[in-house]
């Protein structure tokens, strides 16, 4: 499975969503960095310092992860909303 080019992914996000400040708010879409570039997506399910998000990885399935742990592995590129 070849990753989508980061610039194309961000262009698509800009056409579909509204960019938001870097803040954990339930329902916001998080565009995360995988391998140093935008390429992983999560949806915030709980806000605040102890917030959480749902994301999926090949071979690992869908899971809810605490934001603190998630962004250590996948730093935030940008935050979006509908």
Short mmCIF file of C-alpha atoms in Angstrom, two decimals:
data_model
loop_
_atom_site.label_atom_id
_atom_site.label_comp_id
_atom_site.label_asym_id
_atom_site.label_seq_id
_atom_site.Cartn_x
_atom_site.Cartn_y
_atom_site.Cartn_z
CA UNK A 1 0.00 0.00 0.00
CA UNK A 2 1.66 3.23 -1.17
CA UNK A 3 1.06 6.29 1.00
CA UNK A 4 -0.78 9.24 -0.46
CA UNK A 5 1.58 12.18 -1.08
CA UNK A 6 1.45 14.53 1.92
CA UNK A 7 0.77 17.65 -0.19
CA UNK A 8 -2.18 15.97 -1.93
CA UNK A 9 -3.60 14.81 1.40
CA UNK A 10 -3.36 18.33 2.85
CA UNK A 11 -4.93 19.82 -0.28
CA UNK A 12 -7.87 17.44 0.05
CA UNK A 13 -8.27 18.30 3.73
CA UNK A 14 -8.32 22.03 2.87
CA UNK A 15 -11.12 21.43 0.35
CA UNK A 16 -13.26 19.37 2.75
CA UNK A 17 -12.56 20.82 6.20
CA UNK A 18 -11.85 24.08 8.02
CA UNK A 19 -8.44 24.34 9.65
CA UNK A 20 -8.59 24.88 13.41
CA UNK A 21 -6.16 25.92 16.16
CA UNK A 22 -4.09 23.19 17.76
CA UNK A 23 -6.62 22.17 20.41
CA UNK A 24 -8.13 18.83 21.42
CA UNK A 25 -11.89 19.15 20.84
CA UNK A 26 -14.17 16.11 20.39
CA UNK A 27 -15.08 15.60 16.73
CA UNK A 28 -12.07 17.41 15.33
CA UNK A 29 -10.01 15.59 12.74
CA UNK A 30 -6.30 15.33 13.48
CA UNK A 31 -3.86 15.09 10.61
CA UNK A 32 -0.79 13.45 12.10
CA UNK A 33 2.74 12.90 10.87
CA UNK A 34 3.88 9.39 10.06
CA UNK A 35 7.53 9.14 9.07
CA UNK A 36 7.96 12.90 9.35
CA UNK A 37 5.14 13.90 6.98
CA UNK A 38 1.36 14.21 7.13
CA UNK A 39 -0.06 10.75 6.57
CA UNK A 40 -2.08 9.49 9.56
CA UNK A 41 -5.61 10.52 10.56
CA UNK A 42 -7.38 10.41 13.92
CA UNK A 43 -10.68 11.75 15.25
CA UNK A 44 -10.65 13.37 18.67
CA UNK A 45 -13.10 11.66 21.05
CA UNK A 46 -12.21 13.41 24.33
CA UNK A 47 -10.81 16.90 24.78
CA UNK A 48 -8.42 18.36 27.31
CA UNK A 49 -5.01 17.33 28.54
CA UNK A 50 -6.08 13.71 29.01
CA UNK A 51 -7.97 13.61 25.71
CA UNK A 52 -8.23 10.66 23.38
CA UNK A 53 -8.67 9.94 19.68
CA UNK A 54 -9.74 7.04 17.48
CA UNK A 55 -7.35 5.98 14.72
CA UNK A 56 -6.47 2.87 12.75
CA UNK A 57 -3.25 1.26 11.57
CA UNK A 58 -2.75 -1.65 9.19
CA UNK A 59 -2.43 -4.83 11.18
CA UNK A 60 -3.42 -3.12 14.44
CA UNK A 61 -7.05 -2.28 13.68
CA UNK A 62 -9.11 0.58 15.06
CA UNK A 63 -8.38 1.75 18.58
CA UNK A 64 -8.90 4.66 20.92
CA UNK A 65 -5.62 6.04 22.24
CA UNK A 66 -4.80 8.77 24.74
CA UNK A 67 -3.65 11.86 22.85
CA UNK A 68 -0.45 12.13 24.85
CA UNK A 69 0.68 8.67 23.67
CA UNK A 70 -0.68 9.15 20.15
CA UNK A 71 1.16 12.40 19.44
CA UNK A 72 4.41 11.02 20.82
CA UNK A 73 4.33 8.44 18.05
CA UNK A 74 2.53 10.56 15.43
CA UNK A 75 3.16 14.32 15.96
CA UNK A 76 0.31 16.66 15.01
CA UNK A 77 0.54 18.25 11.59
CA UNK A 78 -2.77 20.11 11.75
CA UNK A 79 -6.30 20.07 13.21
CA UNK A 80 -9.51 20.29 11.16
CA UNK A 81 -13.31 20.40 11.54
CA UNK A 82 -16.33 19.98 9.26
#
